[in-house]
Short mmCIF file of C-alpha atoms in Angstrom, two decimals:
data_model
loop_
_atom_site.label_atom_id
_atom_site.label_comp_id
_atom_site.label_asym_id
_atom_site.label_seq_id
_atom_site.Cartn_x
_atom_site.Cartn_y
_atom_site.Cartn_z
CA UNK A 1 -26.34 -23.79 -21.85
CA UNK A 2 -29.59 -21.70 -22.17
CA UNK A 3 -30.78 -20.24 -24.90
CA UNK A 4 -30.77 -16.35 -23.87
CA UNK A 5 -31.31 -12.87 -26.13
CA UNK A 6 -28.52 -10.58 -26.72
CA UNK A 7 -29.39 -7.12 -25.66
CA UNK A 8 -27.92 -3.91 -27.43
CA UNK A 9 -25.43 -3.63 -25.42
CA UNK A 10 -23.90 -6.66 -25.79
CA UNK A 11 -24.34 -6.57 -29.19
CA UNK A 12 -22.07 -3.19 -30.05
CA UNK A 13 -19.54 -4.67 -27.22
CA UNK A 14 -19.34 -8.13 -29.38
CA UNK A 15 -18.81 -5.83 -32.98
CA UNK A 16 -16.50 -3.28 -31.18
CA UNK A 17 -14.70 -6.77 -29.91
CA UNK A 18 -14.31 -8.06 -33.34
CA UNK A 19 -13.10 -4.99 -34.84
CA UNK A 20 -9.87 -5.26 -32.87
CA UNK A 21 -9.80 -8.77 -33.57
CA UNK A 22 -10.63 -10.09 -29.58
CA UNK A 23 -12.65 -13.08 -28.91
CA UNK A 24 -14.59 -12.94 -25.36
CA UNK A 25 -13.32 -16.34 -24.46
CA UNK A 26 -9.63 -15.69 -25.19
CA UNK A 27 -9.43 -17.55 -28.38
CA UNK A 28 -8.56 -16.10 -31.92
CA UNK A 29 -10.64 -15.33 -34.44
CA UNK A 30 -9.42 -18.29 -36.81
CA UNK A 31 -8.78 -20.77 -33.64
CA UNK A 32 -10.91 -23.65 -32.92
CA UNK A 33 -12.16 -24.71 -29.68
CA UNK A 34 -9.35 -27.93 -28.24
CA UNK A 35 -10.55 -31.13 -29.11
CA UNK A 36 -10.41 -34.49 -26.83
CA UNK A 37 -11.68 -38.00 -27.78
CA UNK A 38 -12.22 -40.59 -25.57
CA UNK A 39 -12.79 -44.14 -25.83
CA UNK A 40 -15.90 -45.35 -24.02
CA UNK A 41 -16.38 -48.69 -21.93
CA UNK A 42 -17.48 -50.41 -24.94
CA UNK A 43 -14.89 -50.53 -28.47
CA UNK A 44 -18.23 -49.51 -29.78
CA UNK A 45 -18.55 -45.69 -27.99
CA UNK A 46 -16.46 -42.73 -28.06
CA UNK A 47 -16.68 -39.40 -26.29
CA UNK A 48 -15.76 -35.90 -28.47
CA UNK A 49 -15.10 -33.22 -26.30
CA UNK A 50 -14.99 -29.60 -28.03
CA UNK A 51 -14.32 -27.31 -25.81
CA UNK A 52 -17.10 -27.38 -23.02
CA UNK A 53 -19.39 -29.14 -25.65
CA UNK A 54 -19.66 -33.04 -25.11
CA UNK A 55 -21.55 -35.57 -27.47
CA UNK A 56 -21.43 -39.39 -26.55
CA UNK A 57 -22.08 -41.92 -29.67
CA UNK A 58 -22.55 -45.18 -29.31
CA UNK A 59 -22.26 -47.54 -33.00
CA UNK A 60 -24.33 -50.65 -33.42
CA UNK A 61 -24.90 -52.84 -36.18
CA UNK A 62 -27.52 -55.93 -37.05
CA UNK A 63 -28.49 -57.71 -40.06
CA UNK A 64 -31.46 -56.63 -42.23
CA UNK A 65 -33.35 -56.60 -45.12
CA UNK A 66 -31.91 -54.21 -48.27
CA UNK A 67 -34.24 -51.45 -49.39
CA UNK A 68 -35.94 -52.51 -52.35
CA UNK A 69 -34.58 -49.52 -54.47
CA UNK A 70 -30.43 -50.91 -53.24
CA UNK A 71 -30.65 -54.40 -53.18
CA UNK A 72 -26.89 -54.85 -53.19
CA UNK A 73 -26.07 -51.92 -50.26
CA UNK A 74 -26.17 -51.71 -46.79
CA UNK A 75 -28.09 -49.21 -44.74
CA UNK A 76 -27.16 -46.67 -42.38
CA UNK A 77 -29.13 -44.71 -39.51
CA UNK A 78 -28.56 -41.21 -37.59
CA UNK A 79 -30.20 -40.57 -34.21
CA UNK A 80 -29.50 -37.42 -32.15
CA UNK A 81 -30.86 -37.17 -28.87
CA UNK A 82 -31.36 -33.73 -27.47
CA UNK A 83 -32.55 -33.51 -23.88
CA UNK A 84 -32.10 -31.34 -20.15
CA UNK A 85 -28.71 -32.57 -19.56
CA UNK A 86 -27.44 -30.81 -22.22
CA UNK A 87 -29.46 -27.39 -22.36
CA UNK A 88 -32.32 -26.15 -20.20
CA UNK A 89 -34.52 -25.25 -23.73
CA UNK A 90 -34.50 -28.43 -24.80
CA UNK A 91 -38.02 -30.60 -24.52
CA UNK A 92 -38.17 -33.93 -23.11
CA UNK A 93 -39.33 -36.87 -25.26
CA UNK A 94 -39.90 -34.59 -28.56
CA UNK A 95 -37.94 -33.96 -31.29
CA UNK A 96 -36.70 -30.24 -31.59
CA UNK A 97 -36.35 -28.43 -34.99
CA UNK A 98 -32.87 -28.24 -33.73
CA UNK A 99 -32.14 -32.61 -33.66
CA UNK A 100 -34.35 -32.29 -36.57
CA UNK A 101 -31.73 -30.10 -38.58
CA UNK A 102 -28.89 -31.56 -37.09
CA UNK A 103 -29.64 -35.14 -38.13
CA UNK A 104 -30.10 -34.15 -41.96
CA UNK A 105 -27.13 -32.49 -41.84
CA UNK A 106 -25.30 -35.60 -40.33
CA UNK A 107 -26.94 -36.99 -43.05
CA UNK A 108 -26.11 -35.16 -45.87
CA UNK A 109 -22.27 -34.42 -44.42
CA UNK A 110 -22.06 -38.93 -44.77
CA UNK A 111 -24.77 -40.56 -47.01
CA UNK A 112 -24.92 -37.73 -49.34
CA UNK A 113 -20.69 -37.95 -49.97
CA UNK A 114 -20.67 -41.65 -50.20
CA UNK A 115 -17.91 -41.87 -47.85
CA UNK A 116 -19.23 -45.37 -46.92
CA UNK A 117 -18.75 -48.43 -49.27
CA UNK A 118 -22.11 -49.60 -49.08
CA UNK A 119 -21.90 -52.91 -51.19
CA UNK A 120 -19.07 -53.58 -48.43
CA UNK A 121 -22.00 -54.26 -46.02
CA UNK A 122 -23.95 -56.43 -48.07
CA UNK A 123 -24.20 -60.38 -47.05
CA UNK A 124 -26.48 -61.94 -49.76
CA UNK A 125 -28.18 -59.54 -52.46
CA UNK A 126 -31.96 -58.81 -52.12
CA UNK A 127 -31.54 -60.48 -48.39
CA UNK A 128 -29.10 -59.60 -46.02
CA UNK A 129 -27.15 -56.97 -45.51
CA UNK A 130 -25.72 -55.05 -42.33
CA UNK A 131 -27.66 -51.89 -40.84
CA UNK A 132 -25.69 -49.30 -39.24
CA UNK A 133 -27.03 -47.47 -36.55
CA UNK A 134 -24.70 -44.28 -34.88
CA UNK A 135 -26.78 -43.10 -31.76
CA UNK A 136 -25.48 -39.70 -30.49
CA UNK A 137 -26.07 -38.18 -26.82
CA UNK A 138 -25.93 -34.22 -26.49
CA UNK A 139 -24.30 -34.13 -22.67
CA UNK A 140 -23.46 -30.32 -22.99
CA UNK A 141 -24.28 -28.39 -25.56
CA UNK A 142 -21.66 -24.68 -26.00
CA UNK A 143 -22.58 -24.34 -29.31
CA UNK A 144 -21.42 -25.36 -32.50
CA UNK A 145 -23.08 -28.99 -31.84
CA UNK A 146 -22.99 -29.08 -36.22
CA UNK A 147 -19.06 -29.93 -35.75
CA UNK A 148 -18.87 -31.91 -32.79
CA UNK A 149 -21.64 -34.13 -34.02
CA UNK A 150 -19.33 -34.88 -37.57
CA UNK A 151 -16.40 -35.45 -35.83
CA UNK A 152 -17.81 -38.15 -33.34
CA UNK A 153 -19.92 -39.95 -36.31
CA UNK A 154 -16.17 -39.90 -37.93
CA UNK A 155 -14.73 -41.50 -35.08
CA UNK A 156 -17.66 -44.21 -34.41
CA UNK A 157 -17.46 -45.00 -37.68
CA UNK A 158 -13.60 -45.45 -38.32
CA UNK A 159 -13.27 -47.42 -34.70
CA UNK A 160 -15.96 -49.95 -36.06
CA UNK A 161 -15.76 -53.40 -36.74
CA UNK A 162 -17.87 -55.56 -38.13
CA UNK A 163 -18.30 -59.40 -37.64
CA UNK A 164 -16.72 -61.43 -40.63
CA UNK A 165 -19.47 -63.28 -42.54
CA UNK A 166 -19.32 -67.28 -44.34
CA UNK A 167 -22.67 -67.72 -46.60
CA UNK A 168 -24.06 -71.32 -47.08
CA UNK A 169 -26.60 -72.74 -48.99
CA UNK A 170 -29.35 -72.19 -45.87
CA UNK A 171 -27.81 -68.82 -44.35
CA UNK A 172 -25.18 -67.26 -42.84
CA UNK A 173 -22.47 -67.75 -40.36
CA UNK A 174 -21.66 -65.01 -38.47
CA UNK A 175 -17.87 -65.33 -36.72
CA UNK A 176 -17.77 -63.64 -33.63
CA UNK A 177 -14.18 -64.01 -32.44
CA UNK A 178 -11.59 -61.20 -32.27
CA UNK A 179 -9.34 -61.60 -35.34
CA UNK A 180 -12.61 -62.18 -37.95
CA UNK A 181 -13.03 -58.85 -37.19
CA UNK A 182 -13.43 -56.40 -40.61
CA UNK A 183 -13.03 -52.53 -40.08
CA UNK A 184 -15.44 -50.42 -42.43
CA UNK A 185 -14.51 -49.62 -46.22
CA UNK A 186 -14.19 -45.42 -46.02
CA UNK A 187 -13.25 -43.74 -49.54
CA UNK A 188 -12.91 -40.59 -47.66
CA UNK A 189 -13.45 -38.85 -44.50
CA UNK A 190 -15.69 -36.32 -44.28
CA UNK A 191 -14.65 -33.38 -42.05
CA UNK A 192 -16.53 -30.13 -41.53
CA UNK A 193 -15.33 -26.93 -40.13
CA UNK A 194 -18.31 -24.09 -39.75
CA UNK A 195 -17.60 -20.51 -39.52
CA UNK A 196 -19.64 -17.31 -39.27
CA UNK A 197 -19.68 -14.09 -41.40
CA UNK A 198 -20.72 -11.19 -39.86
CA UNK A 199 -21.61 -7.66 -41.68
CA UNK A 200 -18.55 -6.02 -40.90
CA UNK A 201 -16.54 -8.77 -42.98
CA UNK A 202 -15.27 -10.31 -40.00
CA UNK A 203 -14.89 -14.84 -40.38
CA UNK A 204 -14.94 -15.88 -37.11
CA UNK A 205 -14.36 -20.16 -37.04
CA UNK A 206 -15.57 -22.75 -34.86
CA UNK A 207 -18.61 -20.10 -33.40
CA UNK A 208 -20.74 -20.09 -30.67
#
């Protein structure tokens, strides 16, 4: 998708459209776009497919060090990758205003809302706890990349597991078979729908 002006005349065609109601792509005004998620190779990677738009996140997690300030909580990382496959304006190798704003609204939309028990990932206080890392791929971007990126963070998150953990006097053990497997601790999920006003009153959802 490239990032093109509107000229005049498709601007009064677009108002006169919303007047009576129409979208341009068939949909109502208060429809979304149809969702699909898929289930990548790895338990560890989905697919969200919203309408034409497509964002790939892949989930990690490793043991670290606590931040000094939340000795007894685990962290947790955003990364949005915008690149060529997924719009012609986007730059290679440089963060665009655009990831820039997306990621802090990622990050406000789950760190902000404490939908995450943090103490839940913590191994031993002021020494180990688990980071967690989402890692999202634009593949196609239609627009509206705000709610696709939410709802595959959602899913990343709520397919995770995490290895089970035994502490001993020197360490840890970390168990790495199948049924010492521990899904995340979510009070909530966190689920954003964006819609757009325009100046003849008109609320048009899931935009372009």
């Amino acid at each position: 998708m490239m990032e093109v002006l509107i000229t005049k005349c498709e601007e009064k065609f677009t108002n006169a459209a919303l007047e009576e109601n129409i979208r341009l792509y068939g949909r109502k005004l208060n429809e979304a776009r149809k969702l699909k998620l898929h289930f990548g190779s790895s338990w560890r990677s989905f697919l969200v497919s919203l309408g034409q738009k497509r964002v790939m996140a892949n989930v990690s997690c490793d043991i670290q060090q606590p931040k000094l300030s939340r000795l007894n909580e685990g962290l947790s990382n955003m990364n949005v990758e915008l690149n060529l496959l997924a719009a012609a304006h986007f730059e290679v190798g440089r963060q665009s205003e655009v990831g820039v704003a997306l990621t802090r609204q990622l990050e406000r939309c789950f760190k902000d809302s404490r939908c995450l028990d943090m103490e839940f990932l913590c191994i031993v206080v002021d020494k180990k706890v688990w980071n967690i890392r989402i890692d999202m791929n634009v593949i196609n971007h239609d627009g509206n990349l705000v709610d696709c990126s939410r709802i595959v963070s959602l899913s990343v998150l709520s397919h995770l597991h995490r290895s089970d953990i035994t502490s001993i006097r020197d360490g840890v053990i970390i168990h790495s078979f199948a049924e010492d497997l521990l899904p995340l601790k979510l009070f909530h999920q966190p689920v954003g729908v964006s819609f757009y006003m325009f100046e003849n009153g008109k609320t048009v959802m899931d935009p372009i």
